[in-house]
Amino acid sequence: MKYFLYCALAASLMPSIPALAQPTPKPAAASATTYTVQGRVTDRSTGQGLPGVTVLAKGTTTGVSTNKDGTYSIQVPKQAKLLLFSSIGYMQREVKLTGQTTINVWLASDSQQLSEVVVMGTAPAVQKQEVTGSVSSVITGKAAGVSVRGSRSLKRKDREAAASAPYGYAYPGQPEPGAGESYATIAENGFRNATKEPLSTFSIDVDAASYSNVRRFLQQGQLPPTDAVRTEELINYFQYNYPQPEPTAPEPFRVITEQAQCPWNPEHQLVQVALQGRKVPTEKLPPANLVFLIDVSGSMQGDDRLGLVQQALRLLTKELRPQDKVAMVVYAGAAGTVLPPTAGSSRADILAAIGRLTAGGSTAGGAGLRLAYQVARQNFNKEGNNRVILCTDGDFNVGEQSDQAMERLITEERESGVFLTVLGVGQGNYQDKKMELLADKGNGNYAYLDNLDEARRVLVQQFGGTLFTIAKDVKLQVEFNPARVREYRLVGYENRLLAAEDFNNDRKDAGELGSGHTVTALYEVVPVGAPASVDPLKYQPATPTPTPAATAELLTVKLRYKQPQGGSSKLLEQPLTGQDRPLAEASENLRFAAAVAQFGMLLRQSDYRGTATWEATAALAKGARSYDPDGYRAELVRLIKLAEGLRPSPTELGSR
């Protein structure tokens, strides 16, 4: 057998750091001139941790290598600007240092880097043997005591371009961010003429998956794919300090409206339409009939997938009450019940079933959904909350594969009165498009768990809002007064738009509102007298517009909803009057929602972002943080600064 020297290749790919030859020492305490950065390096295609990756503060001699699970901790000199990640068989990556203390990254395999690989056992008293398989399987330790050698064939200019590419933008040899993941295409809402189209109709959306997914990209040093940014989900991720419904009010929510100057276009107005769901104490919530439906296929292997699901379900189990019941269905090559309906007081049995879960096999998602709904129907509680909780990366590859087939399945099953909650995990093969569709059509909600803290937020802090519906098929229809409004634009909600006639059609599905949930929608309004976005018509006479009275209504909000098990909707109406005011005089709720909307438009590079800048967005969010019970508003300010540091320069954009 012909052998190639490993050392020459290693020297060409990795910086010379004497400390790497020894076991990685425990990091010393950070001094005044350094700070600690820690995180995990994973394989782009498998999501598994990569051991032995060189992590170097570029331009210094400070470096460490990752542990067997891909984790690392490094003391970074404060003057360092870049963190370099390199490993044999993978493309090098650089991350700009902006003071962040957690950096999780993935490395993409360099399919052209090794033209020949020979693996040789080096353990004493072990006969030499040839090992075949992918480079990643060898590097991740599936063959113990091996060394890898090869020759580089990737062009140098492509290597250098890939190594220096800013995250969120692709150069030769570097995949697009989110490659292998699926997101529904979003065509942003444009302006509508209030005279020709006075009605704006849409379904509410309480999902917040887009925000935590965007956070995942930014914390890994990437700008997210454009279609991963759903602005309404970013806005609705946060809690707002809206007043609760009156105790004697028959409706389970309160409607709040407000208007002020638009921050990204001062000549326009910003109108906020919001709902505050009634907060029902946990002890007064109806009994729950829950079915955990867990994807245990091969794609779910890993601590950030099935491992995170298990941790999340353990947190949820601790919230269960004796009157609640839980069953557990799993699916891989086939579907099966691993826990019959069990009282919430039998926590040991539920936790034991969760602990026995392992991943492997193909993905019979359709069969799993059918079985879970069947179990939920068999134990249906007419006075309770009946729900399937689906935990998956959405990578269905057996059974109902097409979106149309899955939509038909879910639409049929929702007629039983069983609601659906979708919890997404993983990366690389993440199927956001499919999971959003399932939750939308299944009378449910959708969250993405990027870490255990998000699982705690969704399943513990928002236990009632996530799992208990207080109103279903909630639709909003806003009618604009042409005497005061020339044009309007709904910010976000592109995949929730409805036809005007759908508003009165009780057979038309819409969104669900949970206990304590808030829903916020923003309209950018062009008032009469402001410059129009479309030039005046040449062949139609201009109709003089009388100056409206200060007391004239700007718009009327109409709302329809059903009781959780009801079939007929109820109608509410509420007008908005008065004049707009400076943004500085607006409520903190409106100002913070406006900051989040700007954040979304900047991430999307929206044509409607106007004068918005990262600096102005951070300042607007920072000035609206007095109500921040869980610290998520402060986190947003940090994410805005991260995104600003990742944006491409004009030179980088021009060179693509």
XYZ file of C-alpha atoms in Angstrom:
656
model
C 0.000 0.000 0.000
C 1.239 3.419 -0.893
C 1.376 5.835 2.062
C 1.471 9.609 2.110
C 3.017 11.706 4.816
C 0.391 13.318 7.020
C 2.641 15.953 8.522
C 3.191 17.914 5.322
C -0.557 18.265 4.718
C -1.260 19.152 8.313
C 1.385 21.872 8.242
C -0.150 23.421 5.137
C -3.638 23.512 6.595
C -3.163 24.295 10.269
C -1.153 26.962 12.064
C 1.787 25.827 14.140
C 0.648 25.872 17.749
C 2.771 23.813 20.145
C -0.049 23.568 22.673
C -2.155 21.542 20.237
C 0.135 18.540 20.655
C -0.932 18.251 24.286
C -4.392 17.632 25.797
C -6.410 20.840 25.777
C -5.869 22.514 29.171
C -8.649 24.063 31.151
C -8.924 27.735 30.192
C -7.392 30.188 32.573
C -9.434 32.998 34.012
C -9.760 35.922 31.628
C -7.509 38.877 32.389
C -8.139 42.533 31.752
C -6.581 42.113 28.293
C -8.544 39.004 27.266
C -12.072 37.651 27.368
C -13.524 34.158 27.064
C -15.182 32.924 23.896
C -16.723 29.470 23.902
C -18.947 27.448 21.638
C -19.236 24.351 19.492
C -18.032 23.437 16.007
C -20.228 21.036 14.029
C -20.199 19.251 10.688
C -22.324 21.172 8.157
C -24.033 18.074 6.746
C -24.536 15.947 9.878
C -24.772 18.477 12.695
C -22.361 16.386 14.790
C -19.599 17.979 16.846
C -16.114 18.024 15.270
C -13.124 17.171 17.474
C -9.639 18.485 16.813
C -10.652 21.651 14.981
C -8.092 24.447 15.299
C -9.585 27.612 16.802
C -7.149 30.498 16.392
C -7.339 34.192 17.222
C -6.019 35.363 13.855
C -2.869 37.455 13.994
C -1.911 36.038 17.407
C -0.394 32.822 18.746
C -3.479 32.120 20.858
C -5.236 28.922 19.796
C -6.944 25.787 21.074
C -8.443 22.667 19.562
C -12.022 21.452 20.026
C -12.908 18.614 22.388
C -14.368 15.263 21.299
C -17.888 16.747 21.197
C -16.780 19.802 19.201
C -16.834 22.244 22.127
C -14.061 24.742 22.843
C -13.152 27.626 25.125
C -10.491 30.192 24.251
C -9.092 33.296 25.929
C -9.183 35.892 23.145
C -6.931 38.971 23.269
C -9.119 42.055 23.153
C -7.204 43.397 20.162
C -8.061 40.297 18.071
C -10.499 40.962 15.220
C -11.105 37.494 13.735
C -11.496 33.924 14.976
C -10.261 31.289 12.481
C -11.654 27.722 12.429
C -9.751 25.109 10.377
C -9.644 21.328 10.108
C -8.413 18.821 7.567
C -11.151 17.951 5.068
C -13.152 21.119 5.765
C -13.247 24.657 4.414
C -11.698 27.212 6.739
C -14.068 29.742 8.274
C -13.538 33.140 9.841
C -15.827 34.922 12.281
C -15.582 38.629 12.990
C -15.110 39.332 16.709
C -17.454 42.021 17.995
C -17.275 41.205 21.701
C -19.578 38.183 21.565
C -18.825 35.444 24.120
C -20.550 32.516 22.386
C -19.721 31.513 18.811
C -21.172 28.308 17.378
C -20.144 27.516 13.808
C -20.385 24.720 11.285
C -17.700 23.662 8.825
C -18.523 22.480 5.318
C -16.679 19.476 3.891
C -14.118 20.308 1.211
C -14.949 17.648 -1.377
C -12.024 18.772 -3.552
C -9.482 19.053 -0.789
C -8.444 15.402 -0.516
C -7.882 13.630 -3.808
C -6.709 10.471 -2.065
C -7.215 9.324 1.518
C -5.360 6.509 3.214
C -6.140 5.584 6.802
C -3.620 3.711 8.915
C -4.079 2.364 12.424
C -1.460 3.626 14.876
C -2.469 1.967 18.126
C 0.148 -0.478 19.537
C -0.329 -4.192 18.823
C -3.004 -3.431 16.238
C -2.506 -4.780 12.742
C -2.537 -2.170 9.979
C -5.881 -2.092 8.212
C -7.487 0.006 5.528
C -10.648 1.872 6.529
C -13.103 3.123 3.938
C -15.728 5.799 4.419
C -16.235 9.529 4.312
C -13.607 11.878 5.637
C -16.112 13.224 8.155
C -16.803 9.738 9.571
C -13.076 9.181 10.079
C -12.431 12.596 11.591
C -15.354 12.314 14.015
C -13.734 9.262 15.595
C -15.664 6.356 14.088
C -12.323 4.653 13.439
C -10.156 4.848 16.545
C -6.437 5.621 16.341
C -6.280 6.660 12.705
C -4.489 9.330 10.739
C -5.625 10.924 7.497
C -3.475 12.018 4.590
C -4.217 13.466 1.188
C -3.266 16.081 -1.358
C -4.882 19.441 -1.949
C -6.481 20.073 -5.310
C -8.665 23.103 -4.543
C -7.471 26.232 -6.307
C -5.654 28.614 -4.012
C -7.724 31.651 -5.017
C -10.924 29.743 -4.173
C -9.513 28.674 -0.803
C -8.598 32.241 0.065
C -11.986 33.571 -1.066
C -13.847 30.979 1.008
C -11.697 31.603 4.061
C -12.298 35.358 4.011
C -15.976 35.354 2.993
C -18.281 37.117 5.462
C -20.958 34.847 6.884
C -24.272 35.192 5.137
C -22.696 35.575 1.691
C -21.372 32.838 -0.602
C -18.097 32.827 -2.482
C -16.531 29.975 -4.500
C -16.306 26.910 -2.284
C -18.730 28.229 0.364
C -22.410 27.172 0.531
C -25.174 29.711 0.911
C -26.388 30.181 4.509
C -29.250 27.773 5.136
C -28.222 25.537 2.213
C -30.076 22.227 2.599
C -32.840 23.941 4.573
C -36.199 24.940 3.084
C -38.072 28.220 3.513
C -41.245 29.395 1.827
C -40.649 32.246 -0.609
C -41.877 35.607 0.682
C -42.850 38.454 -1.647
C -43.149 41.525 0.587
C -46.438 43.380 0.819
C -46.503 46.593 -1.195
C -48.569 49.750 -0.805
C -52.303 49.593 -1.551
C -54.507 52.469 -2.650
C -57.064 53.151 0.081
C -59.700 54.273 -2.432
C -59.445 51.212 -4.682
C -58.593 48.638 -1.988
C -59.889 49.950 1.353
C -59.922 46.489 3.021
C -56.896 44.640 4.400
C -57.720 41.118 5.628
C -55.414 38.587 7.270
C -55.203 35.773 9.794
C -53.426 36.381 13.089
C -50.033 34.746 13.633
C -48.687 33.958 17.096
C -45.774 31.848 15.822
C -42.311 33.009 16.807
C -40.125 30.379 15.114
C -38.538 32.857 12.719
C -36.992 34.944 15.496
C -35.229 32.071 17.282
C -34.075 30.714 13.914
C -32.682 34.121 12.929
C -30.963 34.263 16.315
C -29.357 30.897 15.569
C -27.856 32.184 12.321
C -26.572 35.424 13.853
C -25.003 33.707 16.854
C -23.215 31.341 14.472
C -21.769 34.300 12.598
C -24.122 34.344 9.602
C -26.788 36.585 8.192
C -29.945 34.462 7.755
C -31.440 33.598 4.362
C -33.892 36.313 3.324
C -36.926 34.009 3.338
C -36.090 32.799 6.861
C -37.010 36.311 8.072
C -40.762 36.614 8.654
C -41.112 40.083 10.119
C -44.433 39.468 11.896
C -42.899 36.505 13.761
C -39.992 38.651 14.869
C -42.457 41.247 16.199
C -44.661 38.662 17.929
C -41.767 36.894 19.649
C -41.730 39.578 22.332
C -44.046 40.328 25.229
C -45.778 43.699 25.176
C -47.232 45.575 28.102
C -50.798 45.665 26.786
C -53.710 45.880 29.262
C -55.599 42.701 30.038
C -59.260 42.375 28.971
C -61.779 43.650 31.508
C -62.791 40.827 33.889
C -66.436 41.197 32.874
C -65.754 41.443 29.121
C -67.298 38.562 27.132
C -64.386 38.475 24.694
C -61.256 36.507 25.694
C -58.982 39.291 24.431
C -58.622 43.049 24.162
C -58.099 45.116 20.980
C -55.507 47.937 21.200
C -54.829 50.521 18.472
C -52.339 53.393 18.265
C -50.721 55.661 15.643
C -47.515 57.706 15.491
C -44.858 58.930 13.090
C -43.159 56.166 11.078
C -39.465 55.932 12.075
C -38.140 54.766 8.687
C -40.231 57.282 6.702
C -41.113 60.414 8.736
C -43.651 61.577 6.124
C -45.725 58.457 6.831
C -47.611 57.212 9.869
C -47.252 53.912 11.694
C -50.445 52.284 12.957
C -50.366 49.496 15.520
C -53.229 47.003 15.804
C -52.803 44.568 18.680
C -54.633 41.831 20.605
C -54.002 40.876 24.217
C -55.288 37.423 25.127
C -56.745 36.837 28.561
C -54.211 35.262 30.908
C -55.748 32.165 32.489
C -53.976 30.915 35.658
C -52.457 27.465 35.145
C -54.575 25.909 37.883
C -57.738 27.081 36.089
C -56.775 25.808 32.653
C -58.866 22.863 31.391
C -57.378 19.350 31.579
C -54.919 18.509 28.811
C -54.946 15.446 26.556
C -51.469 15.612 25.017
C -49.771 13.289 22.548
C -46.019 13.745 22.127
C -45.200 12.850 18.506
C -41.426 12.509 18.260
C -39.287 12.082 15.164
C -36.609 9.471 15.993
C -35.282 9.038 12.448
C -31.582 9.112 11.632
C -31.599 12.837 10.855
C -32.564 13.520 14.484
C -29.284 12.217 15.927
C -27.377 14.765 17.982
C -27.612 16.836 21.144
C -29.171 19.759 19.262
C -31.913 17.516 17.818
C -33.311 14.510 19.678
C -31.201 15.387 22.708
C -32.734 18.866 22.860
C -36.235 17.434 22.309
C -35.754 15.104 25.270
C -34.619 17.972 27.472
C -37.562 20.088 26.339
C -40.121 17.354 27.051
C -38.621 16.787 30.496
C -39.216 20.481 31.232
C -42.805 20.205 29.996
C -43.421 17.055 32.043
C -42.607 18.962 35.231
C -45.431 21.417 34.385
C -48.102 18.727 34.044
C -50.928 18.471 36.572
C -52.612 15.284 37.854
C -55.672 15.925 35.634
C -53.497 16.067 32.501
C -52.760 12.979 30.404
C -49.806 12.303 28.121
C -49.204 9.647 25.473
C -46.093 9.251 23.325
C -45.845 8.214 19.683
C -42.566 7.909 17.770
C -41.805 7.439 14.102
C -38.774 6.478 12.028
C -39.085 3.669 9.456
C -42.504 3.031 11.008
C -44.688 4.602 13.699
C -45.557 3.170 17.112
C -46.881 4.072 20.561
C -44.204 3.915 23.253
C -46.271 5.382 26.104
C -50.016 4.856 26.528
C -52.097 7.743 27.946
C -50.547 8.409 31.362
C -51.634 10.787 34.133
C -49.477 13.861 34.672
C -48.896 12.722 38.244
C -46.979 9.659 36.950
C -43.953 11.724 36.042
C -41.464 8.910 36.576
C -43.135 6.794 33.877
C -43.238 9.726 31.423
C -39.617 10.677 32.066
C -38.500 7.066 31.703
C -40.184 6.829 28.297
C -38.498 10.067 27.204
C -35.122 8.750 28.355
C -35.432 5.580 26.263
C -35.682 7.430 22.949
C -32.928 6.833 20.368
C -32.615 7.983 16.751
C -32.125 5.887 13.603
C -33.858 4.920 10.359
C -35.960 6.678 7.751
C -38.809 9.101 8.415
C -42.425 7.891 8.208
C -43.833 11.296 9.119
C -47.276 10.710 7.607
C -47.785 7.458 9.495
C -46.661 9.113 12.723
C -49.119 11.982 12.339
C -52.014 9.617 11.634
C -51.219 7.477 14.669
C -50.796 10.480 16.976
C -54.159 11.923 15.949
C -55.757 8.510 16.404
C -54.414 8.250 19.967
C -55.597 11.809 20.712
C -59.094 11.077 19.356
C -59.383 7.869 21.372
C -58.758 9.832 24.567
C -60.600 12.997 23.514
C -61.724 15.208 26.408
C -64.742 17.325 25.419
C -64.100 19.728 28.296
C -60.331 19.830 27.868
C -57.458 20.762 25.578
C -56.651 18.058 23.030
C -53.325 18.515 21.279
C -50.563 16.736 19.375
C -47.050 18.102 20.018
C -44.834 17.278 17.031
C -41.056 17.426 17.609
C -38.980 17.165 14.417
C -36.519 18.717 11.989
C -39.263 18.363 9.360
C -37.240 16.044 7.134
C -40.035 13.666 6.065
C -38.888 11.156 3.444
C -41.355 8.257 3.705
C -45.113 8.407 3.180
C -46.762 11.767 2.555
C -43.803 13.724 1.200
C -45.340 16.565 -0.769
C -46.593 19.708 0.904
C -49.994 19.144 -0.728
C -50.318 15.631 0.707
C -49.278 16.752 4.185
C -51.696 19.677 3.980
C -54.590 17.353 3.088
C -53.705 15.023 5.963
C -53.577 17.820 8.544
C -56.719 19.510 7.204
C -58.629 16.238 7.582
C -57.330 15.570 11.081
C -58.014 19.045 12.495
C -61.749 18.463 12.047
C -61.553 16.135 15.049
C -60.974 19.122 17.350
C -57.374 18.126 18.082
C -54.935 21.066 17.888
C -51.293 20.862 16.785
C -48.107 22.355 18.230
C -44.923 21.996 16.163
C -41.496 22.221 17.818
C -38.648 22.429 15.299
C -35.015 21.537 16.014
C -31.757 21.050 14.129
C -29.931 22.725 11.287
C -28.480 21.893 7.888
C -31.509 19.858 6.777
C -34.086 21.969 8.644
C -37.454 22.055 6.843
C -39.014 25.286 8.088
C -41.414 25.520 5.133
C -43.009 22.163 5.889
C -43.332 22.719 9.632
C -44.880 26.156 9.249
C -47.424 24.605 6.881
C -48.280 21.839 9.354
C -48.875 24.254 12.229
C -50.819 26.669 10.024
C -53.191 23.995 8.695
C -53.407 22.071 11.963
C -55.030 24.764 14.142
C -51.807 25.198 16.051
C -48.603 27.097 16.652
C -44.965 26.678 15.696
C -41.742 27.335 17.597
C -38.094 26.706 16.741
C -35.900 25.546 19.623
C -32.365 26.792 19.069
C -31.353 26.032 22.650
C -32.695 24.805 25.995
C -33.530 28.334 27.142
C -35.930 28.676 24.205
C -37.514 25.336 25.166
C -38.036 26.686 28.697
C -39.574 29.872 27.313
C -42.011 28.030 25.043
C -43.013 25.131 27.283
C -42.631 26.523 30.811
C -42.886 30.324 30.807
C -45.566 30.289 28.087
C -47.153 26.969 29.091
C -50.711 28.273 28.736
C -50.145 30.296 25.586
C -48.382 27.455 23.773
C -50.712 24.613 24.729
C -54.120 26.126 25.584
C -56.261 27.894 22.958
C -58.738 30.573 24.080
C -59.932 31.616 20.592
C -59.582 29.980 17.174
C -59.919 31.101 13.556
C -59.117 34.689 14.537
C -59.233 37.052 11.530
C -58.619 40.763 11.271
C -60.045 43.091 8.637
C -58.976 46.733 8.636
C -60.986 49.255 6.616
C -59.127 52.484 5.823
C -60.868 55.828 5.439
C -59.799 57.310 2.045
C -60.524 60.802 3.394
C -57.477 60.416 5.669
C -55.432 57.582 4.114
C -53.993 57.718 0.600
C -52.107 54.382 0.764
C -51.233 51.720 3.316
C -48.883 48.738 3.647
C -49.168 45.790 6.056
C -45.727 44.987 7.491
C -45.284 41.201 7.283
C -48.062 38.582 7.390
C -47.449 37.792 3.689
C -48.367 34.131 4.129
C -51.415 34.977 6.271
C -53.263 37.219 3.834
C -56.940 36.475 3.140
C -59.390 37.605 0.486
C -61.909 40.205 1.662
C -64.756 37.683 1.318
C -62.898 35.167 3.527
C -63.540 37.373 6.552
C -67.229 36.391 6.783
C -66.670 32.784 5.699
C -66.653 30.629 8.835
C -65.258 27.698 6.867
C -62.055 29.603 6.168
C -59.284 28.567 8.539
C -57.297 31.216 10.451
C -54.957 31.512 13.435
C -55.383 30.528 17.072
C -54.818 32.676 20.167
C -53.453 31.100 23.337
C -53.812 32.057 26.974
C -51.915 35.319 27.590
C -50.704 35.565 23.988
C -50.284 38.919 22.274
C -50.593 39.626 18.550
C -49.184 42.809 17.017
C -49.595 44.081 13.458
C -48.123 47.270 11.996
C -49.356 49.297 9.033
C -47.265 51.932 7.297
C -49.813 54.576 6.268
C -49.399 57.323 3.670
C -51.714 60.125 4.820
C -53.683 62.308 2.436
C -51.443 65.187 1.428
C -48.203 63.195 1.619
C -46.374 62.284 -1.626
C -47.944 59.235 -3.275
C -45.901 56.225 -4.352
C -47.638 56.274 -7.802
C -47.766 59.294 -10.140
C -51.191 60.913 -10.823
C -53.178 59.385 -13.686
C -53.089 61.244 -16.989
C -56.495 60.298 -18.439
C -58.626 60.425 -15.311
C -59.544 63.737 -13.703
C -58.081 64.230 -10.254
C -60.785 64.251 -7.603
C -60.220 67.030 -5.073
C -59.838 65.614 -1.601
C -61.446 67.661 1.181
C -59.409 68.265 4.278
C -60.636 65.728 6.849
C -61.768 66.809 10.263
C -59.398 66.117 13.109
C -62.063 63.870 14.628
C -62.520 61.781 11.465
C -61.805 58.083 11.810
C -58.530 56.901 10.326
C -59.654 53.294 10.101
C -61.911 50.645 11.625
C -60.655 47.299 12.905
C -63.058 44.393 12.499
C -62.333 41.044 14.092
C -63.902 37.588 13.938
C -63.168 34.651 16.221
C -64.632 31.342 17.423
C -64.636 29.617 20.769
C -62.057 26.766 20.910
C -64.694 24.111 20.165
C -67.188 26.437 18.443
C -68.314 26.525 14.836
C -69.771 30.036 14.475
C -67.738 33.217 14.648
C -68.396 36.393 16.601
C -67.775 39.902 15.248
C -66.106 42.860 16.962
C -65.496 46.388 15.607
C -63.304 49.210 16.896
C -62.454 52.508 15.118
C -59.232 54.501 15.440
C -59.567 58.289 15.556
C -57.311 61.237 16.330
C -54.159 62.642 14.765
C -50.730 61.071 14.571
C -48.023 62.230 16.962
C -44.219 62.254 17.032
C -42.596 58.879 17.527
C -41.000 60.045 20.785
C -44.494 60.508 22.269
C -45.708 57.036 21.253
C -46.038 54.202 23.750
C -43.082 51.956 24.440
C -45.079 49.089 22.899
C -45.286 50.835 19.526
C -41.699 52.070 19.590
C -40.289 48.628 20.343
C -42.476 46.917 17.736
C -41.265 49.508 15.218
C -37.636 48.701 16.107
C -38.232 44.979 15.534
C -39.939 45.722 12.219
C -36.913 47.784 11.127
C -34.631 44.927 12.181
C -36.596 42.539 9.974
C -36.582 44.906 6.994
C -32.824 45.449 7.275
C -32.185 41.698 7.457
C -34.335 41.247 4.359
C -32.745 44.266 2.626
C -36.345 45.349 2.068
C -37.207 47.853 -0.655
C -39.431 49.557 1.959
C -36.792 50.107 4.664
C -36.553 53.817 3.823
C -34.050 55.649 6.023
C -33.644 52.763 8.494
C -30.082 52.026 9.647
C -28.659 49.455 12.041
C -27.527 52.215 14.399
C -30.951 53.881 14.460
C -32.670 50.526 14.946
C -30.479 49.643 17.921
C -31.095 53.063 19.462
C -34.867 52.768 18.999
C -34.920 49.302 20.609
C -32.617 50.384 23.425
C -34.925 53.284 24.259
C -37.949 50.975 24.629
C -36.676 48.443 27.170
C -38.202 49.501 30.482
C -40.650 46.573 30.117
C -38.340 43.595 29.661
C -39.280 40.908 32.209
C -37.121 38.165 30.650
C -34.318 40.186 29.080
C -35.251 39.412 25.463
C -35.430 43.077 24.465
C -31.843 43.555 25.648
C -30.911 40.459 23.636
C -32.429 42.042 20.526
C -30.116 45.044 20.861
C -27.142 42.662 20.924
C -28.420 40.792 17.862
C -28.842 44.060 15.939
C -25.195 44.887 16.631
C -24.148 41.369 15.576
C -26.057 41.717 12.314
C -24.503 45.110 11.669
C -21.036 43.578 12.008
C -21.918 40.801 9.554
C -23.354 42.978 6.800
C -21.245 43.098 3.613
C -19.331 46.195 2.660
C -19.956 47.848 -0.749
C -16.604 46.417 -1.915
C -17.643 42.876 -0.996
C -21.004 43.238 -2.713
C -19.400 44.679 -5.833
C -16.928 41.794 -6.107
C -19.550 39.071 -6.173
